[in-house]
Amino acid sequence: MNEHGHLADFLQARRSQLRPQDVGLETYGERRRVPGLRREELAMLAGISAPYYTRLEQGQSRNASREVLDAVASALRLDESERAHLHTLARAPRRSRAAGRPPVERVTPAMSALLAAVEGTPAVVLGRRSDVLAWNRPGHGLFAGHLDRDSPDDPGRRPNMARLVFLDAHTRDLYTDWPAKARAVVGNLRLTAGRFPNDPLLAGLIGELTMRSTEFATMWADHRILACDVADYEMRHPLVGTLAVTQQTLQSPQGSGPSLVVATAAPGSPSATALTLLAHTTAPRKSTQPRPGAATRTS
């Protein structure tokens, strides 16, 4: 992130991705030093002055009206998720110099009840930084059966889904179209960073992934926003084979608390059969030991 913040990064990146011909501007063969639209061209398309847009892009204007932001979003050809993200960035508080360490995230009673209600379906509770706060047995078996099932119980050992997608070979092999899953992870992290610009743990996670994964660094620099509340994936599971699942994310209000990710398959499909098999495979084993005091049958 540059000195002007997430808003400046987002506007500069999206402006650089638009070519004059994309928006109907004639260049008459002139040589351009930088890719994408110039600031004055974008300002003209948005119907605002070039100096005002420059101040907005440099983070010097924090009181842009909704109408101005919508005009800029239209000029940048943003979709609805990206437009909402732009509004979030423009309203975000300035970075604090002494941001405290955020409290440890915990599963709310309501989320615990919801997780228990879907016990037969793979489900994972994720914190806002994609830390695994809890999972049921099928959820552990589907997404990370190679990890300790009790690891989410210890905040210091919690798996992080973003790290797993980019840095864990098992998780990478799990998705047939890994780039699609990776882009979804980055897009959701972008949305979270916009909502919580002063979260040092989130900044640390993004910095770590940028340093350790060139693919993450490239996707992060692209500034694409992707709100993946529902997404279809083909998975290659080591126990039950290839299956197609729909991953649905149930968000807490305002995205401030944990979310529940549930994986389902079309009823009656081979993938549904595979999920049923996985649920049986991961179910706790019933003890075959006789109960204390039980009478022994004799012939």
mmCIF file of N, CA, C and O in Angstrom, residues 115 118-126 132-153 157-159 161 164 168 170-171 174-175 235 237-240 260-263 275 278-279 281-284:
data_model
loop_
_atom_site.group_PDB
_atom_site.id
_atom_site.type_symbol
_atom_site.label_atom_id
_atom_site.label_comp_id
_atom_site.label_asym_id
_atom_site.label_seq_id
_atom_site.Cartn_x
_atom_site.Cartn_y
_atom_site.Cartn_z
ATOM 1 N N LEU A 115 -23.526 -24.204 13.395
ATOM 2 C CA LEU A 115 -22.582 -25.254 13.000
ATOM 3 C C LEU A 115 -23.096 -26.624 13.428
ATOM 4 O O LEU A 115 -22.995 -27.604 12.677
ATOM 5 N N VAL A 118 -25.869 -28.148 11.144
ATOM 6 C CA VAL A 118 -25.489 -28.696 9.828
ATOM 7 C C VAL A 118 -24.417 -29.769 10.003
ATOM 8 O O VAL A 118 -23.543 -29.918 9.153
ATOM 9 N N GLU A 119 -24.509 -30.519 11.066
ATOM 10 C CA GLU A 119 -23.461 -31.483 11.407
ATOM 11 C C GLU A 119 -23.166 -32.464 10.285
ATOM 12 O O GLU A 119 -22.018 -32.861 10.080
ATOM 13 N N GLY A 120 -24.147 -32.867 9.513
ATOM 14 C CA GLY A 120 -23.897 -33.836 8.448
ATOM 15 C C GLY A 120 -23.370 -33.243 7.167
ATOM 16 O O GLY A 120 -23.066 -33.975 6.224
ATOM 17 N N THR A 121 -23.231 -31.915 7.128
ATOM 18 C CA THR A 121 -22.770 -31.213 5.929
ATOM 19 C C THR A 121 -21.426 -30.548 6.209
ATOM 20 O O THR A 121 -21.249 -29.949 7.265
ATOM 21 N N PRO A 122 -20.455 -30.631 5.284
ATOM 22 C CA PRO A 122 -19.156 -29.980 5.528
ATOM 23 C C PRO A 122 -19.330 -28.482 5.775
ATOM 24 O O PRO A 122 -19.914 -27.764 4.960
ATOM 25 N N ALA A 123 -18.836 -28.012 6.909
ATOM 26 C CA ALA A 123 -18.979 -26.607 7.272
ATOM 27 C C ALA A 123 -17.763 -26.149 8.072
ATOM 28 O O ALA A 123 -17.209 -26.907 8.874
ATOM 29 N N VAL A 124 -17.375 -24.892 7.842
ATOM 30 C CA VAL A 124 -16.219 -24.292 8.507
ATOM 31 C C VAL A 124 -16.605 -22.887 8.955
ATOM 32 O O VAL A 124 -17.241 -22.145 8.198
ATOM 33 N N VAL A 125 -16.225 -22.517 10.173
ATOM 34 C CA VAL A 125 -16.433 -21.157 10.663
ATOM 35 C C VAL A 125 -15.131 -20.392 10.487
ATOM 36 O O VAL A 125 -14.086 -20.807 11.010
ATOM 37 N N LEU A 126 -15.180 -19.287 9.737
ATOM 38 C CA LEU A 126 -13.992 -18.490 9.458
ATOM 39 C C LEU A 126 -14.089 -17.124 10.124
ATOM 40 O O LEU A 126 -15.154 -16.501 10.131
ATOM 41 N N VAL A 132 -9.470 -20.327 10.663
ATOM 42 C CA VAL A 132 -10.483 -21.335 10.970
ATOM 43 C C VAL A 132 -10.756 -21.296 12.463
ATOM 44 O O VAL A 132 -9.905 -21.666 13.275
ATOM 45 N N LEU A 133 -11.952 -20.836 12.838
ATOM 46 C CA LEU A 133 -12.325 -20.771 14.245
ATOM 47 C C LEU A 133 -12.946 -22.073 14.722
ATOM 48 O O LEU A 133 -12.874 -22.406 15.907
ATOM 49 N N ALA A 134 -13.566 -22.802 13.810
ATOM 50 C CA ALA A 134 -14.181 -24.097 14.149
ATOM 51 C C ALA A 134 -14.559 -24.788 12.845
ATOM 52 O O ALA A 134 -14.680 -24.143 11.795
ATOM 53 N N TRP A 135 -14.718 -26.096 12.932
ATOM 54 C CA TRP A 135 -15.257 -26.858 11.807
ATOM 55 C C TRP A 135 -15.911 -28.118 12.343
ATOM 56 O O TRP A 135 -15.595 -28.584 13.449
ATOM 57 N N ASN A 136 -16.870 -28.653 11.612
ATOM 58 C CA ASN A 136 -17.410 -29.948 12.008
ATOM 59 C C ASN A 136 -16.570 -31.039 11.363
ATOM 60 O O ASN A 136 -15.635 -30.759 10.592
ATOM 61 N N ARG A 137 -16.881 -32.269 11.677
ATOM 62 C CA ARG A 137 -16.051 -33.368 11.170
ATOM 63 C C ARG A 137 -16.026 -33.435 9.645
ATOM 64 O O ARG A 137 -14.957 -33.563 9.040
ATOM 65 N N PRO A 138 -17.181 -33.362 8.974
ATOM 66 C CA PRO A 138 -17.119 -33.373 7.499
ATOM 67 C C PRO A 138 -16.374 -32.165 6.931
ATOM 68 O O PRO A 138 -15.686 -32.285 5.916
ATOM 69 N N GLY A 139 -16.502 -31.003 7.572
ATOM 70 C CA GLY A 139 -15.797 -29.816 7.094
ATOM 71 C C GLY A 139 -14.295 -29.978 7.204
ATOM 72 O O GLY A 139 -13.544 -29.641 6.277
ATOM 73 N N HIS A 140 -13.854 -30.523 8.328
ATOM 74 C CA HIS A 140 -12.426 -30.808 8.491
ATOM 75 C C HIS A 140 -11.971 -31.829 7.452
ATOM 76 O O HIS A 140 -10.929 -31.674 6.806
ATOM 77 N N GLY A 141 -12.790 -32.879 7.265
ATOM 78 C CA GLY A 141 -12.402 -33.930 6.326
ATOM 79 C C GLY A 141 -12.354 -33.448 4.885
ATOM 80 O O GLY A 141 -11.490 -33.877 4.118
ATOM 81 N N LEU A 142 -13.246 -32.545 4.502
ATOM 82 C CA LEU A 142 -13.274 -32.079 3.116
ATOM 83 C C LEU A 142 -12.165 -31.077 2.836
ATOM 84 O O LEU A 142 -11.457 -31.184 1.827
ATOM 85 N N PHE A 143 -12.006 -30.084 3.714
ATOM 86 C CA PHE A 143 -11.111 -28.969 3.419
ATOM 87 C C PHE A 143 -9.676 -29.157 3.913
ATOM 88 O O PHE A 143 -8.748 -28.627 3.310
ATOM 89 N N ALA A 144 -9.491 -29.899 4.994
ATOM 90 C CA ALA A 144 -8.132 -29.981 5.559
ATOM 91 C C ALA A 144 -7.954 -31.226 6.412
ATOM 92 O O ALA A 144 -7.482 -31.147 7.547
ATOM 93 N N GLY A 145 -8.311 -32.375 5.858
ATOM 94 C CA GLY A 145 -8.190 -33.609 6.621
ATOM 95 C C GLY A 145 -6.769 -33.968 6.989
ATOM 96 O O GLY A 145 -6.553 -34.806 7.860
ATOM 97 N N HIS A 146 -5.787 -33.335 6.333
ATOM 98 C CA HIS A 146 -4.385 -33.622 6.645
ATOM 99 C C HIS A 146 -3.897 -32.845 7.859
ATOM 100 O O HIS A 146 -2.765 -33.059 8.311
ATOM 101 N N LEU A 147 -4.732 -31.951 8.405
ATOM 102 C CA LEU A 147 -4.351 -31.160 9.571
ATOM 103 C C LEU A 147 -5.005 -31.716 10.833
ATOM 104 O O LEU A 147 -6.005 -32.443 10.771
ATOM 105 N N ASP A 148 -4.464 -31.361 11.979
ATOM 106 C CA ASP A 148 -5.014 -31.772 13.268
ATOM 107 C C ASP A 148 -6.435 -31.235 13.404
ATOM 108 O O ASP A 148 -6.671 -30.037 13.263
ATOM 109 N N ARG A 149 -7.386 -32.115 13.685
ATOM 110 C CA ARG A 149 -8.777 -31.677 13.756
ATOM 111 C C ARG A 149 -9.022 -30.703 14.896
ATOM 112 O O ARG A 149 -9.946 -29.879 14.850
ATOM 113 N N ASP A 150 -8.229 -30.765 15.952
ATOM 114 C CA ASP A 150 -8.428 -29.892 17.105
ATOM 115 C C ASP A 150 -7.674 -28.570 17.002
ATOM 116 O O ASP A 150 -7.745 -27.754 17.919
ATOM 117 N N SER A 151 -6.956 -28.338 15.909
ATOM 118 C CA SER A 151 -6.132 -27.136 15.815
ATOM 119 C C SER A 151 -6.917 -25.824 15.930
ATOM 120 O O SER A 151 -6.387 -24.849 16.483
ATOM 121 N N PRO A 152 -8.180 -25.715 15.469
ATOM 122 C CA PRO A 152 -8.879 -24.444 15.643
ATOM 123 C C PRO A 152 -9.146 -24.070 17.096
ATOM 124 O O PRO A 152 -9.418 -22.896 17.394
ATOM 125 N N ASP A 153 -9.070 -25.051 18.006
ATOM 126 C CA ASP A 153 -9.357 -24.764 19.410
ATOM 127 C C ASP A 153 -8.292 -23.894 20.062
ATOM 128 O O ASP A 153 -8.552 -23.236 21.065
ATOM 129 N N ARG A 157 -2.629 -21.971 17.007
ATOM 130 C CA ARG A 157 -2.426 -23.043 16.029
ATOM 131 C C ARG A 157 -3.490 -23.054 14.940
ATOM 132 O O ARG A 157 -3.514 -23.947 14.089
ATOM 133 N N ARG A 158 -4.358 -22.075 14.946
ATOM 134 C CA ARG A 158 -5.470 -22.095 13.998
ATOM 135 C C ARG A 158 -4.992 -22.074 12.548
ATOM 136 O O ARG A 158 -4.170 -21.240 12.173
ATOM 137 N N PRO A 159 -5.523 -22.966 11.720
ATOM 138 C CA PRO A 159 -5.210 -22.878 10.284
ATOM 139 C C PRO A 159 -5.808 -21.602 9.705
ATOM 140 O O PRO A 159 -6.797 -21.076 10.216
ATOM 141 N N MET A 161 -7.203 -20.161 6.051
ATOM 142 C CA MET A 161 -7.577 -20.650 4.734
ATOM 143 C C MET A 161 -6.816 -19.952 3.610
ATOM 144 O O MET A 161 -6.496 -20.567 2.597
ATOM 145 N N LEU A 164 -3.495 -21.587 3.487
ATOM 146 C CA LEU A 164 -3.599 -22.940 2.946
ATOM 147 C C LEU A 164 -3.738 -22.913 1.427
ATOM 148 O O LEU A 164 -3.095 -23.691 0.719
ATOM 149 N N ASP A 168 -0.073 -24.216 0.865
ATOM 150 C CA ASP A 168 -0.175 -25.613 1.251
ATOM 151 C C ASP A 168 -0.426 -26.474 0.011
ATOM 152 O O ASP A 168 -1.407 -26.274 -0.711
ATOM 153 N N HIS A 170 -1.346 -29.617 -0.320
ATOM 154 C CA HIS A 170 -2.556 -30.427 -0.273
ATOM 155 C C HIS A 170 -3.764 -29.606 -0.704
ATOM 156 O O HIS A 170 -4.584 -30.058 -1.520
ATOM 157 N N THR A 171 -3.906 -28.390 -0.164
ATOM 158 C CA THR A 171 -5.059 -27.546 -0.492
ATOM 159 C C THR A 171 -5.013 -27.103 -1.942
ATOM 160 O O THR A 171 -6.038 -27.032 -2.626
ATOM 161 N N LEU A 174 -6.309 -29.748 -4.077
ATOM 162 C CA LEU A 174 -7.704 -30.044 -3.813
ATOM 163 C C LEU A 174 -8.632 -29.424 -4.859
ATOM 164 O O LEU A 174 -9.708 -29.967 -5.139
ATOM 165 N N TYR A 175 -8.226 -28.293 -5.438
ATOM 166 C CA TYR A 175 -9.088 -27.562 -6.370
ATOM 167 C C TYR A 175 -8.614 -27.769 -7.813
ATOM 168 O O TYR A 175 -7.481 -27.448 -8.150
ATOM 169 N N MET A 235 -13.572 -30.407 -6.881
ATOM 170 C CA MET A 235 -12.527 -30.764 -5.929
ATOM 171 C C MET A 235 -12.055 -32.190 -6.188
ATOM 172 O O MET A 235 -12.849 -33.061 -6.569
ATOM 173 N N HIS A 237 -10.653 -34.942 -4.116
ATOM 174 C CA HIS A 237 -10.418 -35.316 -2.718
ATOM 175 C C HIS A 237 -9.695 -36.652 -2.636
ATOM 176 O O HIS A 237 -10.042 -37.606 -3.350
ATOM 177 N N PRO A 238 -8.697 -36.750 -1.762
ATOM 178 C CA PRO A 238 -7.915 -37.999 -1.701
ATOM 179 C C PRO A 238 -8.708 -39.204 -1.197
ATOM 180 O O PRO A 238 -8.321 -40.344 -1.466
ATOM 181 N N LEU A 239 -9.824 -38.980 -0.475
ATOM 182 C CA LEU A 239 -10.589 -40.105 0.061
ATOM 183 C C LEU A 239 -11.789 -40.473 -0.804
ATOM 184 O O LEU A 239 -12.089 -41.659 -0.963
ATOM 185 N N VAL A 240 -12.499 -39.476 -1.341
ATOM 186 C CA VAL A 240 -13.754 -39.778 -2.042
ATOM 187 C C VAL A 240 -13.704 -39.417 -3.521
ATOM 188 O O VAL A 240 -14.712 -39.509 -4.220
ATOM 189 N N LEU A 260 -19.898 -18.518 8.184
ATOM 190 C CA LEU A 260 -20.004 -19.968 8.052
ATOM 191 C C LEU A 260 -19.932 -20.329 6.580
ATOM 192 O O LEU A 260 -20.712 -19.836 5.767
ATOM 193 N N VAL A 261 -18.975 -21.180 6.218
ATOM 194 C CA VAL A 261 -18.836 -21.672 4.844
ATOM 195 C C VAL A 261 -19.337 -23.111 4.812
ATOM 196 O O VAL A 261 -18.841 -23.963 5.549
ATOM 197 N N VAL A 262 -20.329 -23.362 3.952
ATOM 198 C CA VAL A 262 -20.953 -24.674 3.855
ATOM 199 C C VAL A 262 -20.768 -25.211 2.441
ATOM 200 O O VAL A 262 -20.913 -24.472 1.459
ATOM 201 N N ALA A 263 -20.435 -26.480 2.316
ATOM 202 C CA ALA A 263 -20.266 -27.118 1.005
ATOM 203 C C ALA A 263 -21.399 -28.111 0.777
ATOM 204 O O ALA A 263 -21.629 -29.006 1.598
ATOM 205 N N LEU A 275 -20.116 -36.862 -0.763
ATOM 206 C CA LEU A 275 -20.180 -36.125 0.505
ATOM 207 C C LEU A 275 -20.772 -36.994 1.614
ATOM 208 O O LEU A 275 -20.335 -36.923 2.768
ATOM 209 N N LEU A 278 -18.087 -39.251 2.703
ATOM 210 C CA LEU A 278 -17.122 -38.518 3.516
ATOM 211 C C LEU A 278 -17.648 -38.322 4.934
ATOM 212 O O LEU A 278 -16.901 -38.447 5.913
ATOM 213 N N ALA A 279 -18.955 -38.024 5.053
ATOM 214 C CA ALA A 279 -19.551 -37.846 6.377
ATOM 215 C C ALA A 279 -19.460 -39.136 7.184
ATOM 216 O O ALA A 279 -19.157 -39.112 8.389
ATOM 217 N N THR A 281 -17.231 -41.510 6.707
ATOM 218 C CA THR A 281 -15.813 -41.775 6.948
ATOM 219 C C THR A 281 -15.281 -40.976 8.131
ATOM 220 O O THR A 281 -14.435 -41.458 8.899
ATOM 221 N N THR A 282 -15.779 -39.749 8.276
ATOM 222 C CA THR A 282 -15.271 -38.868 9.339
ATOM 223 C C THR A 282 -16.086 -38.943 10.615
ATOM 224 O O THR A 282 -15.744 -38.294 11.606
ATOM 225 N N ALA A 283 -17.184 -39.739 10.627
ATOM 226 C CA ALA A 283 -18.017 -39.839 11.830
ATOM 227 C C ALA A 283 -17.251 -40.539 12.940
ATOM 228 O O ALA A 283 -16.410 -41.419 12.682
ATOM 229 N N PRO A 284 -17.507 -40.163 14.200
ATOM 230 C CA PRO A 284 -16.812 -40.824 15.310
ATOM 231 C C PRO A 284 -17.182 -42.298 15.381
ATOM 232 O O PRO A 284 -18.329 -42.686 15.123
#
